[in-house]
Short mmCIF file of C-alpha atoms (C1' of nucleotides) in Angstrom, two decimals:
data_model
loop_
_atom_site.label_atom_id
_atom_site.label_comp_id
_atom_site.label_asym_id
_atom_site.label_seq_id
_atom_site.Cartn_x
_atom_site.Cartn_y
_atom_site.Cartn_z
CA UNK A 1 -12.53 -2.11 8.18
CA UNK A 2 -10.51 -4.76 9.58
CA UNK A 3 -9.77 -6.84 12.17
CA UNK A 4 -10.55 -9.87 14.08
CA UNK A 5 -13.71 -10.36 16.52
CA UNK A 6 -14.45 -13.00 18.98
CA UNK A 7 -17.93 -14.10 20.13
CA UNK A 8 -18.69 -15.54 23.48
CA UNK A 9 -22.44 -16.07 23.79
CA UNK A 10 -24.70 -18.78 24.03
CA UNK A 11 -27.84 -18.04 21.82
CA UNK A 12 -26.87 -19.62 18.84
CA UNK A 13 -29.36 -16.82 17.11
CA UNK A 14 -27.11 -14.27 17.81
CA UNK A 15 -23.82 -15.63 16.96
CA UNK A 16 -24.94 -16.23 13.53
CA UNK A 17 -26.58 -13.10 13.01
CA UNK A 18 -23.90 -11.09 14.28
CA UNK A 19 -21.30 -12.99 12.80
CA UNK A 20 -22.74 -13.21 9.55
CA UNK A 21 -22.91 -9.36 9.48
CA UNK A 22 -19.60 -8.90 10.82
CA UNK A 23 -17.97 -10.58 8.14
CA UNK A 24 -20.04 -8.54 5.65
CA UNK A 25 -18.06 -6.02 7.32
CA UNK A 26 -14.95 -7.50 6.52
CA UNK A 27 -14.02 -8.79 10.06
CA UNK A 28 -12.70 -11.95 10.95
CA UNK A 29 -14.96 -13.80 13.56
CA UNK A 30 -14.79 -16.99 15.78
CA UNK A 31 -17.17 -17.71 18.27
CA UNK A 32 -17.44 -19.92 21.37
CA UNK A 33 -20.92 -20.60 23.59
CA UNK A 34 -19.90 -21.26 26.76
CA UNK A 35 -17.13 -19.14 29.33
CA UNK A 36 -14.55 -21.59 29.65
CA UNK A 37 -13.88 -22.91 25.97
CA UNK A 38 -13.98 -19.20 25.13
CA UNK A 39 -11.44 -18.44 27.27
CA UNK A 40 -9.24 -20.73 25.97
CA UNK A 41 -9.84 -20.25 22.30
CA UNK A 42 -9.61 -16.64 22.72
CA UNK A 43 -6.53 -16.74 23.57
CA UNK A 44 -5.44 -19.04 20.52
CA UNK A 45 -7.49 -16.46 18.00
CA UNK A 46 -6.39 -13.70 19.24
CA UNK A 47 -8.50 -11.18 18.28
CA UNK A 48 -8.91 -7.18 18.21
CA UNK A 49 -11.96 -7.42 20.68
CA UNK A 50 -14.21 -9.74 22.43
CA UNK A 51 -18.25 -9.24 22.40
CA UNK A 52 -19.24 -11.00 25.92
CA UNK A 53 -22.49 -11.66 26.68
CA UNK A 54 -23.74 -11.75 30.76
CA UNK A 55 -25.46 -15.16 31.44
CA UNK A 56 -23.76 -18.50 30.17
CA UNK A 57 -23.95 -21.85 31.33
CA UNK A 58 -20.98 -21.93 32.87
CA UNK A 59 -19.12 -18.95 33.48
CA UNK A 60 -21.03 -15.09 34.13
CA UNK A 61 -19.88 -12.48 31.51
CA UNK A 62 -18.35 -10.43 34.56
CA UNK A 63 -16.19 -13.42 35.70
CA UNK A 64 -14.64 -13.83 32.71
CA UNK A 65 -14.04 -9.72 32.06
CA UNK A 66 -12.49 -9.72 35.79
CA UNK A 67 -10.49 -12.85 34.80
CA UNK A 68 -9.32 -11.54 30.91
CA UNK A 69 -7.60 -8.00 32.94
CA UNK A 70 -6.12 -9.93 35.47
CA UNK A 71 -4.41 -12.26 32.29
CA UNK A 72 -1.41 -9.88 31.40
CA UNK A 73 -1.18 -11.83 27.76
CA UNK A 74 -4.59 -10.26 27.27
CA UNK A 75 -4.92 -7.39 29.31
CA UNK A 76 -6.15 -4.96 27.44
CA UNK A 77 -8.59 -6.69 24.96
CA UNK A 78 -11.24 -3.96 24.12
CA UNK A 79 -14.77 -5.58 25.54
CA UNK A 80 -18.35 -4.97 24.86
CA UNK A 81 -20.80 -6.90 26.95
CA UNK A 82 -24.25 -7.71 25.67
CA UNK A 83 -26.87 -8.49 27.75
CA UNK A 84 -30.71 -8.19 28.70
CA UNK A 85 -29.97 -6.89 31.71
CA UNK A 86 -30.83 -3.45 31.21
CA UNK A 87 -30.90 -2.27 34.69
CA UNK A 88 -29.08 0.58 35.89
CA UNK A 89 -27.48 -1.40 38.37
CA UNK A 90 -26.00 -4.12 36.41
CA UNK A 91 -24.91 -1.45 34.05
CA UNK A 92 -22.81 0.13 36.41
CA UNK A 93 -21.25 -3.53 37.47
CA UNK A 94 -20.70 -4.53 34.03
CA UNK A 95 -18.51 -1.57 33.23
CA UNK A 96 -17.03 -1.42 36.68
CA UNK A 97 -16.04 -5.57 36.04
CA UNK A 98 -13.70 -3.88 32.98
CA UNK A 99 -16.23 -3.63 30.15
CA UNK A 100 -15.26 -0.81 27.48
CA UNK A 101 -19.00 -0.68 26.76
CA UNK A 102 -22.47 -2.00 27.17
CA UNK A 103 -25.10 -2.69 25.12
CA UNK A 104 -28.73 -4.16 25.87
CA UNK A 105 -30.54 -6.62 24.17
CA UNK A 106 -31.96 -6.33 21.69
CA UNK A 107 -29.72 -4.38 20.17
CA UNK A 108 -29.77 -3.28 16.37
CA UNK A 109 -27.02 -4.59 14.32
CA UNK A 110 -25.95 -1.02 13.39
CA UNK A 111 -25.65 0.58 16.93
CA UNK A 112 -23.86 -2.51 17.64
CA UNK A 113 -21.34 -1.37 14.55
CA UNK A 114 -20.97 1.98 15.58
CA UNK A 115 -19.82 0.89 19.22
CA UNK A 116 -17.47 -1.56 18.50
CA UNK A 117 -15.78 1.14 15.52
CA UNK A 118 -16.19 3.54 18.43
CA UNK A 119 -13.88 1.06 21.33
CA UNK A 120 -11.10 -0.64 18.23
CA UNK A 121 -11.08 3.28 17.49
CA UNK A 122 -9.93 4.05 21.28
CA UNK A 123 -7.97 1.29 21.30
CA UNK A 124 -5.68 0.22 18.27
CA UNK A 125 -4.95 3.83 17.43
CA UNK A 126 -2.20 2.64 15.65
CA UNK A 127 -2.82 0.71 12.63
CA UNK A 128 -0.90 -2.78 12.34
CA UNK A 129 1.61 -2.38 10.61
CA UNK A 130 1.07 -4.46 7.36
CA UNK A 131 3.61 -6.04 5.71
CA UNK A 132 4.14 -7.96 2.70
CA UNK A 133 6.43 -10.81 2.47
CA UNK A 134 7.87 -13.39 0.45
CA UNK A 135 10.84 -15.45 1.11
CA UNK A 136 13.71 -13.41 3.18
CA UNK A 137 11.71 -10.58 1.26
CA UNK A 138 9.91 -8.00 3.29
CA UNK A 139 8.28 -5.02 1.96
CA UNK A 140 6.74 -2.71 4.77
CA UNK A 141 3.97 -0.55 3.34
CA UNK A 142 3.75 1.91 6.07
CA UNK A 143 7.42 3.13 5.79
CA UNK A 144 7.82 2.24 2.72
CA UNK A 145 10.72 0.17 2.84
CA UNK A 146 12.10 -3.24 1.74
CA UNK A 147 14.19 -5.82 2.88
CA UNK A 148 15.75 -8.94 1.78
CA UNK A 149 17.62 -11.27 4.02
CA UNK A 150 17.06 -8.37 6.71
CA UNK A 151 19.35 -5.69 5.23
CA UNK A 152 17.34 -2.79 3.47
CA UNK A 153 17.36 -2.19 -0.26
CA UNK A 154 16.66 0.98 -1.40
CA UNK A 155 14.01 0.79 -4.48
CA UNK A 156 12.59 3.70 -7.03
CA UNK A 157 8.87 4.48 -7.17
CA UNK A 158 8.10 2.17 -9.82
CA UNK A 159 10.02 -0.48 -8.41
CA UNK A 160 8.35 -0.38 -5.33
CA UNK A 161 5.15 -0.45 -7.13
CA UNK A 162 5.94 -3.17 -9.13
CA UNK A 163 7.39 -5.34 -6.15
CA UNK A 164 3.95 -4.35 -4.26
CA UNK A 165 2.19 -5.77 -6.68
CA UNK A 166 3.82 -9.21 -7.15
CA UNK A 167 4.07 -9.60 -3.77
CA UNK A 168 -0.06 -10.04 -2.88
CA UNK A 169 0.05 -13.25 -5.36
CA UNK A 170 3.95 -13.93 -5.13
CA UNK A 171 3.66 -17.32 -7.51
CA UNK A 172 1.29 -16.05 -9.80
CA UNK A 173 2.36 -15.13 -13.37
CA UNK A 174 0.98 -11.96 -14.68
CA UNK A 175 1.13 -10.77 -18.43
CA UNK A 176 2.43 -7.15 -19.41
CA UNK A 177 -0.62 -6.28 -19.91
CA UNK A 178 -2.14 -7.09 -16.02
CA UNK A 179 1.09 -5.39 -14.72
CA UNK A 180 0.73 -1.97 -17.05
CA UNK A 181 -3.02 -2.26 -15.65
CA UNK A 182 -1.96 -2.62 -12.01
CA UNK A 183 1.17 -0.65 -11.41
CA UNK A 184 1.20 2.56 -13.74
CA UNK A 185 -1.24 5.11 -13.15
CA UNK A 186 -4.13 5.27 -15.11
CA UNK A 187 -4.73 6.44 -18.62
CA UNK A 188 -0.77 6.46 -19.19
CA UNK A 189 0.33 4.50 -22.35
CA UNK A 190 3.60 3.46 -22.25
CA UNK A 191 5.13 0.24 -24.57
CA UNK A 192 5.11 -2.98 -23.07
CA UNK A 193 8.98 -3.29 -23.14
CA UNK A 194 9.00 -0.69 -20.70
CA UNK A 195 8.26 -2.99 -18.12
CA UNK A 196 10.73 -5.39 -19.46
CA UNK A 197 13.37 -2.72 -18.25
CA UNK A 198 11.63 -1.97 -14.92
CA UNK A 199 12.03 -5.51 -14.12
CA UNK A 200 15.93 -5.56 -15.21
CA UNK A 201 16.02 -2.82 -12.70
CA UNK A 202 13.75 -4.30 -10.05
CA UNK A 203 15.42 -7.29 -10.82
CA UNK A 204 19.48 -5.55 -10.21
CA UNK A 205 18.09 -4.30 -6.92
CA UNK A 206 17.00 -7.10 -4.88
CA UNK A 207 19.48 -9.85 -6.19
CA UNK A 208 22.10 -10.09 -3.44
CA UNK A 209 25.02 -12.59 -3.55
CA UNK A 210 24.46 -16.27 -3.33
CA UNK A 211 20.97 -15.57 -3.40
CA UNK A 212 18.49 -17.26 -5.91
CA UNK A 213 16.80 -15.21 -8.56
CA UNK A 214 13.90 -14.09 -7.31
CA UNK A 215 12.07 -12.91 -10.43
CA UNK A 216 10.77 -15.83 -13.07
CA UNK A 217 10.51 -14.98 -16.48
CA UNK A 218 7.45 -17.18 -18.19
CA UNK A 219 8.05 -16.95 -21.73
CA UNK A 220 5.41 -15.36 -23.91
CA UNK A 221 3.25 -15.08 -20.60
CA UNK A 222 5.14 -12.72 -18.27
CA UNK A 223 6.92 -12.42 -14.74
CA UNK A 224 5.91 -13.98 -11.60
CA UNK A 225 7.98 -14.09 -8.24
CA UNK A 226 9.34 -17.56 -7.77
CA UNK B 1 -9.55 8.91 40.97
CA UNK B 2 -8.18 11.80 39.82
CA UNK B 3 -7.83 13.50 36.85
CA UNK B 4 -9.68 16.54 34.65
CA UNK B 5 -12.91 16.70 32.86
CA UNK B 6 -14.49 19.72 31.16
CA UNK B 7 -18.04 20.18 30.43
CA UNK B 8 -19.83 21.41 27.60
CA UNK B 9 -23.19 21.83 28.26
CA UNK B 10 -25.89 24.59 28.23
CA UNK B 11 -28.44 23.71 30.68
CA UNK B 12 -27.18 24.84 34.33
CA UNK B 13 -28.75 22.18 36.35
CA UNK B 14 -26.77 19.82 34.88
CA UNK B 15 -23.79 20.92 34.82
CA UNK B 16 -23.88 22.03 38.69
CA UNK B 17 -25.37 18.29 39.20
CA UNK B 18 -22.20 16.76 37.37
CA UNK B 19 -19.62 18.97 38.78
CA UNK B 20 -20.90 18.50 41.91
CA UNK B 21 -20.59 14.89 42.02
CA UNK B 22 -17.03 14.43 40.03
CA UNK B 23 -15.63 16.82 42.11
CA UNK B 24 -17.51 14.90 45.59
CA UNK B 25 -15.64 12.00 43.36
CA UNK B 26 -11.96 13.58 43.26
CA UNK B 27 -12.01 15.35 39.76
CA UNK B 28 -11.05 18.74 38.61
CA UNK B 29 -13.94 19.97 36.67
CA UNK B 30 -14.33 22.90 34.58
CA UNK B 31 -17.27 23.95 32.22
CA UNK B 32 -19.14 26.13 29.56
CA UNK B 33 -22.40 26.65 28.54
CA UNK B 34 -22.01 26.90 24.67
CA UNK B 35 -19.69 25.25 21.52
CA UNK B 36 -17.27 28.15 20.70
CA UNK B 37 -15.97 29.52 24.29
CA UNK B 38 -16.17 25.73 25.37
CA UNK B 39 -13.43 25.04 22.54
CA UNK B 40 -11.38 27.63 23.21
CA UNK B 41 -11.31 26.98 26.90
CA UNK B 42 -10.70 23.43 26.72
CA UNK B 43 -7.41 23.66 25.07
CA UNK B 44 -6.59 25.60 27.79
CA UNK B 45 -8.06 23.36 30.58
CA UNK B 46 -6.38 20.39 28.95
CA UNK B 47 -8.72 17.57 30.27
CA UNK B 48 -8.50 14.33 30.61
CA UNK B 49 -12.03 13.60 29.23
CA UNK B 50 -15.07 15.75 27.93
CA UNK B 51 -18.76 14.99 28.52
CA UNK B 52 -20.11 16.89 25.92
CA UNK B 53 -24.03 17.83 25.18
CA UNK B 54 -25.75 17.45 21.84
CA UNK B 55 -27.56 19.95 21.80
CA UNK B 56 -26.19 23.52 22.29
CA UNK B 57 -26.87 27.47 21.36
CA UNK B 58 -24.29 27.42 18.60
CA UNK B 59 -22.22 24.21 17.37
CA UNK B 60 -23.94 21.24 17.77
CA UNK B 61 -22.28 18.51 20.17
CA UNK B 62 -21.44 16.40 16.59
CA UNK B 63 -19.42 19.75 15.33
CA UNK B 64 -17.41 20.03 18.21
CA UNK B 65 -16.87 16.35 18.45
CA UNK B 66 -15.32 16.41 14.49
CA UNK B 67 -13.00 19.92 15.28
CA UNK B 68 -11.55 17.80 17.86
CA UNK B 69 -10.76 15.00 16.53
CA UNK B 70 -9.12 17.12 13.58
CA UNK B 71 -7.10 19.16 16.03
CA UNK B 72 -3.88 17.27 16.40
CA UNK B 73 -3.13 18.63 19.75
CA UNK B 74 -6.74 16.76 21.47
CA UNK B 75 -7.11 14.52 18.67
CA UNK B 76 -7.21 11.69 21.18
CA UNK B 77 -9.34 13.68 24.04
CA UNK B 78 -12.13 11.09 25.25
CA UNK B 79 -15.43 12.18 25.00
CA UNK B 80 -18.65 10.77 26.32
CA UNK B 81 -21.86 12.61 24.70
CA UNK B 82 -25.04 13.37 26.74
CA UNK B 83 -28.32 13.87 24.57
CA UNK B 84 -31.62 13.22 25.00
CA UNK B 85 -31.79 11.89 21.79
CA UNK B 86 -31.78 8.67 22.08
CA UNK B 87 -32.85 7.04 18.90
CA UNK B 88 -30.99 4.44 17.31
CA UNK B 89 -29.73 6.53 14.73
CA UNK B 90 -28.56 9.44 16.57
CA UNK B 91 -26.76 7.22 18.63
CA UNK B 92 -24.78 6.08 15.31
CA UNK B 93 -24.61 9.43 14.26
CA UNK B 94 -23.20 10.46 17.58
CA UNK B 95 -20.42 7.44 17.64
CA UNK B 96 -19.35 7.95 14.13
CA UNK B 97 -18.43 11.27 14.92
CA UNK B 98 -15.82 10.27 16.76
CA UNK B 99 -17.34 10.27 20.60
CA UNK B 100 -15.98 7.01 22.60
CA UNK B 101 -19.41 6.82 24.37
CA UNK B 102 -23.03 8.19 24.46
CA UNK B 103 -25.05 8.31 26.94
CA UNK B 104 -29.13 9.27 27.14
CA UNK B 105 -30.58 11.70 29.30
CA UNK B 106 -32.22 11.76 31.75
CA UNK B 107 -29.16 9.77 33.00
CA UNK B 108 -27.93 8.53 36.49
CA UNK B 109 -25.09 9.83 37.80
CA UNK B 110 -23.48 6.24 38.46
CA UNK B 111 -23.95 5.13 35.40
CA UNK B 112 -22.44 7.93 34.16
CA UNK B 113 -19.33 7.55 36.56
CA UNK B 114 -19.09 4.19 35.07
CA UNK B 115 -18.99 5.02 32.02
CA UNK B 116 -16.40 7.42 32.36
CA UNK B 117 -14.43 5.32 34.42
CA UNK B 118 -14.82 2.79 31.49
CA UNK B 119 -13.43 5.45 29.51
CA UNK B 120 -10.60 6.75 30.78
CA UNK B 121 -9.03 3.20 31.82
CA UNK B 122 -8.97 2.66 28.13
CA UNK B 123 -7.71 6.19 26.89
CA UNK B 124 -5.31 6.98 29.54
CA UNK B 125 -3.06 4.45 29.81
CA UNK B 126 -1.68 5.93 26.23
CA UNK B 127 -1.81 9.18 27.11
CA UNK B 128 0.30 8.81 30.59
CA UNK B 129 2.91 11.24 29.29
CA UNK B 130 2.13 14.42 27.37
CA UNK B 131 5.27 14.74 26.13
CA UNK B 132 6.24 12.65 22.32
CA UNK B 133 9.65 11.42 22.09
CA UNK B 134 11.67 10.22 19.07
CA UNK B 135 15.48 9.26 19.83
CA UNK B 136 17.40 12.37 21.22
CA UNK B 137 13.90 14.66 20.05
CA UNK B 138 10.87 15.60 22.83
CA UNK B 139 8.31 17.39 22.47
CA UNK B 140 6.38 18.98 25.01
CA UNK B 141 2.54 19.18 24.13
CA UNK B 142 1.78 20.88 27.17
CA UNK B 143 4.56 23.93 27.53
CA UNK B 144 4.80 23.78 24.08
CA UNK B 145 8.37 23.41 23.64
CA UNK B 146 10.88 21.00 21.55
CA UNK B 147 14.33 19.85 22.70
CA UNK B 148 16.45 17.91 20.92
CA UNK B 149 19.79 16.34 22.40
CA UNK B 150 18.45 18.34 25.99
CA UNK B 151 18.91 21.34 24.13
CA UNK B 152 15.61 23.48 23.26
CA UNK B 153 14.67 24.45 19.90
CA UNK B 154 12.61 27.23 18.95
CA UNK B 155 10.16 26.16 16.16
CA UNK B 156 7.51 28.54 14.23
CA UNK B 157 3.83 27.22 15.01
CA UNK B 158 3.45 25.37 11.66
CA UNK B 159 6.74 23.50 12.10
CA UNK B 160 5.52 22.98 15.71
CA UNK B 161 1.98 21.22 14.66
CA UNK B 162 4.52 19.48 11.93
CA UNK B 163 6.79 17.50 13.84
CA UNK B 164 4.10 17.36 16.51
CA UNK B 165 2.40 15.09 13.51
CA UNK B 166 4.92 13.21 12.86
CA UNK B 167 6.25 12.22 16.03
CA UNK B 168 2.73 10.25 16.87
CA UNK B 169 3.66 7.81 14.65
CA UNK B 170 7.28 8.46 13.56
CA UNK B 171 8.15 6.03 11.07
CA UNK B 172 5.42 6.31 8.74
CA UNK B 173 5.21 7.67 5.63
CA UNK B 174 3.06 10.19 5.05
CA UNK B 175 1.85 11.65 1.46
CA UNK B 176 1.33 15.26 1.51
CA UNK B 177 -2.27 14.99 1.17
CA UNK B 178 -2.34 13.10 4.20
CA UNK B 179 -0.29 15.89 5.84
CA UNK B 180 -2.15 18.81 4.56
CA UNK B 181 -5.12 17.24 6.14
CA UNK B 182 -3.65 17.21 9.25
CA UNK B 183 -1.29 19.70 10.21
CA UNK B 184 -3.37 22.40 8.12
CA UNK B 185 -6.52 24.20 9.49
CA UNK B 186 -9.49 22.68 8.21
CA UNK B 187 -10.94 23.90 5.12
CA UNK B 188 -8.18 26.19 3.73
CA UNK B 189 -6.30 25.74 0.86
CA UNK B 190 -2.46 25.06 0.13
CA UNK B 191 -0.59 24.38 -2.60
CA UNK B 192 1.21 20.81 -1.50
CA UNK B 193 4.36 22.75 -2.91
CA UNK B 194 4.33 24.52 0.71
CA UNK B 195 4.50 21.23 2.68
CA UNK B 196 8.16 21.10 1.01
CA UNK B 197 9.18 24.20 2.38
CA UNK B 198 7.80 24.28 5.80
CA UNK B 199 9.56 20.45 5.64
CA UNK B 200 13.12 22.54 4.54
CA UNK B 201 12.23 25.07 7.81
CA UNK B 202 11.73 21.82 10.23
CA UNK B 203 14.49 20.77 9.05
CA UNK B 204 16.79 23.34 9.27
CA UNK B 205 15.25 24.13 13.03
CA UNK B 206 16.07 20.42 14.37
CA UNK B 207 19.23 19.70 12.81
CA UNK B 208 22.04 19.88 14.63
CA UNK B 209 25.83 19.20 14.05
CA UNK B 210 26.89 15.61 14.17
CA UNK B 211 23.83 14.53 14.40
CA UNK B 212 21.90 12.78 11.71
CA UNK B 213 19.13 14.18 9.37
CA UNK B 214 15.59 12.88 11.29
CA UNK B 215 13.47 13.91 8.21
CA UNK B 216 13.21 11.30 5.41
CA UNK B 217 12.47 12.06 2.34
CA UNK B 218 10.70 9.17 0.11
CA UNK B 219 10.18 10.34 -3.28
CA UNK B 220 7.04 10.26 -5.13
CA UNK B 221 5.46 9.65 -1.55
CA UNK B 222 6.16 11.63 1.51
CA UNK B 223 7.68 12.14 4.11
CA UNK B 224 8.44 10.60 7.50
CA UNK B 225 10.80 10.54 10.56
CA UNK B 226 13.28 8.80 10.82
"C1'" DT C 1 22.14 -25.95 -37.08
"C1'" DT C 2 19.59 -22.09 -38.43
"C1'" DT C 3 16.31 -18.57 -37.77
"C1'" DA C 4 12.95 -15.64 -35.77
"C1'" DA C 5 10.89 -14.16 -31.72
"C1'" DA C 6 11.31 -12.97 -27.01
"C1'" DT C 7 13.85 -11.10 -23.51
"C1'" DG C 8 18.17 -8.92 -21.27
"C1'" DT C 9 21.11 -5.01 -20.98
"C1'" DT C 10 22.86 -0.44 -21.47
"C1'" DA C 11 22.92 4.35 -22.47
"C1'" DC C 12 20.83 8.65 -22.78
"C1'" DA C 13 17.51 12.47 -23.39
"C1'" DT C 14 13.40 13.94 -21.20
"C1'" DT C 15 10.34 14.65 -17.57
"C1'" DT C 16 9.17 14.79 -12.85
"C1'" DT C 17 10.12 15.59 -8.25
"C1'" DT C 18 12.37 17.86 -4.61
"C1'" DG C 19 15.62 21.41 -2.48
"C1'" DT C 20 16.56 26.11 -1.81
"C1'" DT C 21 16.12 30.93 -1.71
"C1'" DA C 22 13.78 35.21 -1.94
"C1'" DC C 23 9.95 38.07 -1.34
"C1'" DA C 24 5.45 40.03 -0.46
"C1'" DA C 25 1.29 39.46 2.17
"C1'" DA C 26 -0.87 38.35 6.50
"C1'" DC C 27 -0.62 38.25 11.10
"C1'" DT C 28 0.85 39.57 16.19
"C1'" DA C 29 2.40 41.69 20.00
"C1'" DA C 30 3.99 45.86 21.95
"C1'" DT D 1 0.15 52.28 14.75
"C1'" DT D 2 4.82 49.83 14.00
"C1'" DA D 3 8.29 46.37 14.06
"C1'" DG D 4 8.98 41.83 13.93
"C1'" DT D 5 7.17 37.03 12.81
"C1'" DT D 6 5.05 33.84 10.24
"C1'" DT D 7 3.22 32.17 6.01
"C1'" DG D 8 2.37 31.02 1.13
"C1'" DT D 9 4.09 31.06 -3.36
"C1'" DA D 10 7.08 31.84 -7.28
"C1'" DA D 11 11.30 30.90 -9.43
"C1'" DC D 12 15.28 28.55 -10.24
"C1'" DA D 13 18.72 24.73 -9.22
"C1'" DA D 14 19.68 20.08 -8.38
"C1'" DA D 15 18.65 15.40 -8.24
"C1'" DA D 16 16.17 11.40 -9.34
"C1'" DA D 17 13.10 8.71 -12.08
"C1'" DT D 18 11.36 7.40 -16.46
"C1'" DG D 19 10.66 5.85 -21.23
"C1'" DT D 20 12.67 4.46 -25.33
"C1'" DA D 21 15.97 3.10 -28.75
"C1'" DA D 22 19.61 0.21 -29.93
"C1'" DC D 23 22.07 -3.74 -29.55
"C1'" DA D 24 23.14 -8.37 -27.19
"C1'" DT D 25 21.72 -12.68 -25.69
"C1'" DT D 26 18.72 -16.49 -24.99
"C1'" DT D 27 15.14 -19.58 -26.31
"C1'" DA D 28 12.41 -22.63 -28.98
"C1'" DA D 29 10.89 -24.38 -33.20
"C1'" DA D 30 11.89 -25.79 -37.92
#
DNA sequence: TTTAAATGTTACATTTTTGTTACAAACTAA
DNA sequence: TTAGTTTGTAACAAAAATGTAACATTTAAA
């Protein structure tokens, strides 16, 4: 699970607990205890979706729904609202304000979970698109293709693989040893020159003209991207 | 407000309650009283969203739920479950299965008409056209038929759910496991060997002359459109 | 400068993966 | 039923990827 959660609520109490969970949970989370402020850094954090709760000092929880779907830049954020208000009444005017879902205090933690997996299910459908990149180097994981300076490169398997892996720590050095470990499939024993030659070839593949080298060699230590 | 809801449902009260009041409310409603006809009949009905009891004679509201979402043609159907279990954990057991909301009877009928319209202003605006387009390639979910360059092309049922697959998210690659899981029937087993020939049938069906190849082979991976 | 170790480069046999065709079994509609 | 589709798999062909050996070049230390 991932993806990025903003917090408008005043109880201090809350935020932390929630947030603290949240990120257990892998997510990213900002928070903001009062309507205005939140509205603004929203907008700066951008995130997947927004848990609002009803009464805050300044601005209610329904103003600033209404106002976020009027905002074209933010439109569609996915909202829960929180709230004691448990009524049937304000129910039905919290969700009719533009609320994807409702949940009364107190609420446990895990219900909370399951609703907000439930809405980022509904609405980002389509994973992001994650890419890695380094340099004019762009290697999209989804397609499976890579890129340098913009034009596509065709790469084997291994290559791939290989360019994969340097790419999540592009500066680091790793020994033969970490990149047998990390890039070949399990249990397989191949010599340690073997890699030697999948670099030559990783190597022959993304060098373009004029372009700097992009693979280091660190004697006695290994290969890093530079 | 417009649009078409089917019920699932075995206690008659209800359902003549609820289809009473969408339809006072502008939907088409249609309904059944147990898991298996209810199924079958919804793929016919084609809804917009299903409210869809726990609780019924045969499958259970949480079976139905996780056939659906495994059926590529109403993957993305909105659902909105109505139990009267309303304990905490049924409630997570009810949204991990996939349902968008859950409600707990005994339920007001605003509420619920909240709730759905909470729903369906999420879901819908994806799922304006029925039809999944790829360059000079449409497909037609609902008449079941595939054109490509205006021109239709008669495709077996497997290549059908095939490119019906790929064309949600065209670009990506997709391992044959991955495809298996979704093109195939649940629980039955292929060799991954027949993905490459019912790929070799696609492709033979949608190819045209002068026109380029739309299935892309990545080796050691997958396959995707392109 | 000399020497040994490390790395670069190339070629090639082997293995793996994919394309293609054919065929029998299962399924469907008349 | 029967005739026609659809489906899964086997078998072989073709293509691509892989590992290793052999030799060349570079590097760093003596």
């Amino acid at each position: 699970m991932n993806g990025k959660i903003f917090i408008i609520e005043d109880e201090p109490s809350i935020i932390q607990l929630v947030q603290h969970n949240l990120e257990k949970n892998g997510f990213i989370v900002s928070s903001s205890v009062n309507g205005n402020d939140g509205l603004k850094e929203l907008k700066k954090f951008q995130p997947d979706l927004l848990l609002l709760d009803w009464m805050l000092p300044d601005l209610s929880g329904i103003e600033i729904c209404k106002n976020i779907r009027k905002d074209t830049s933010i439109k569609n954020l996915p909202v829960i609202m929180l709230t004691a208000k448990g009524e049937e009444e304000d129910k039905i005017k919290g969700l009719d304000s533009g609320v994807d879902d409702y949940l009364t205090k107190p609420f446990s933690f895990n219900e909370l979970m399951a609703r907000i997996k439930a809405v980022l299910r509904r609405s980002n459908p389509n994973t992001v698109s994650d890419n890695l990149e380094f340099e004019d180097l762009v290697l999209d994981r989804i397609e499976k293709r890579v890129y340098r300076d913009k034009k596509e490169i065709q790469l084997g398997p291994t290559e791939f693989r290989l360019l994969e892996f340097f790419l999540v720590n592009p500066k680091r050095v790793y020994s033969r040893d970490q990149i047998l470990e990390n890039v070949w499939p399990n249990n397989i024993n191949v010599e340690s020159r073997t890699i030697d030659v999948h670099i030559r070839r990783l190597r022959k593949s993304i060098n373009i003209q004029n372009k700097k080298e992009l693979i280091r060699t660190v004697r006695s230590s290994g290969y890093s991207l530079i």
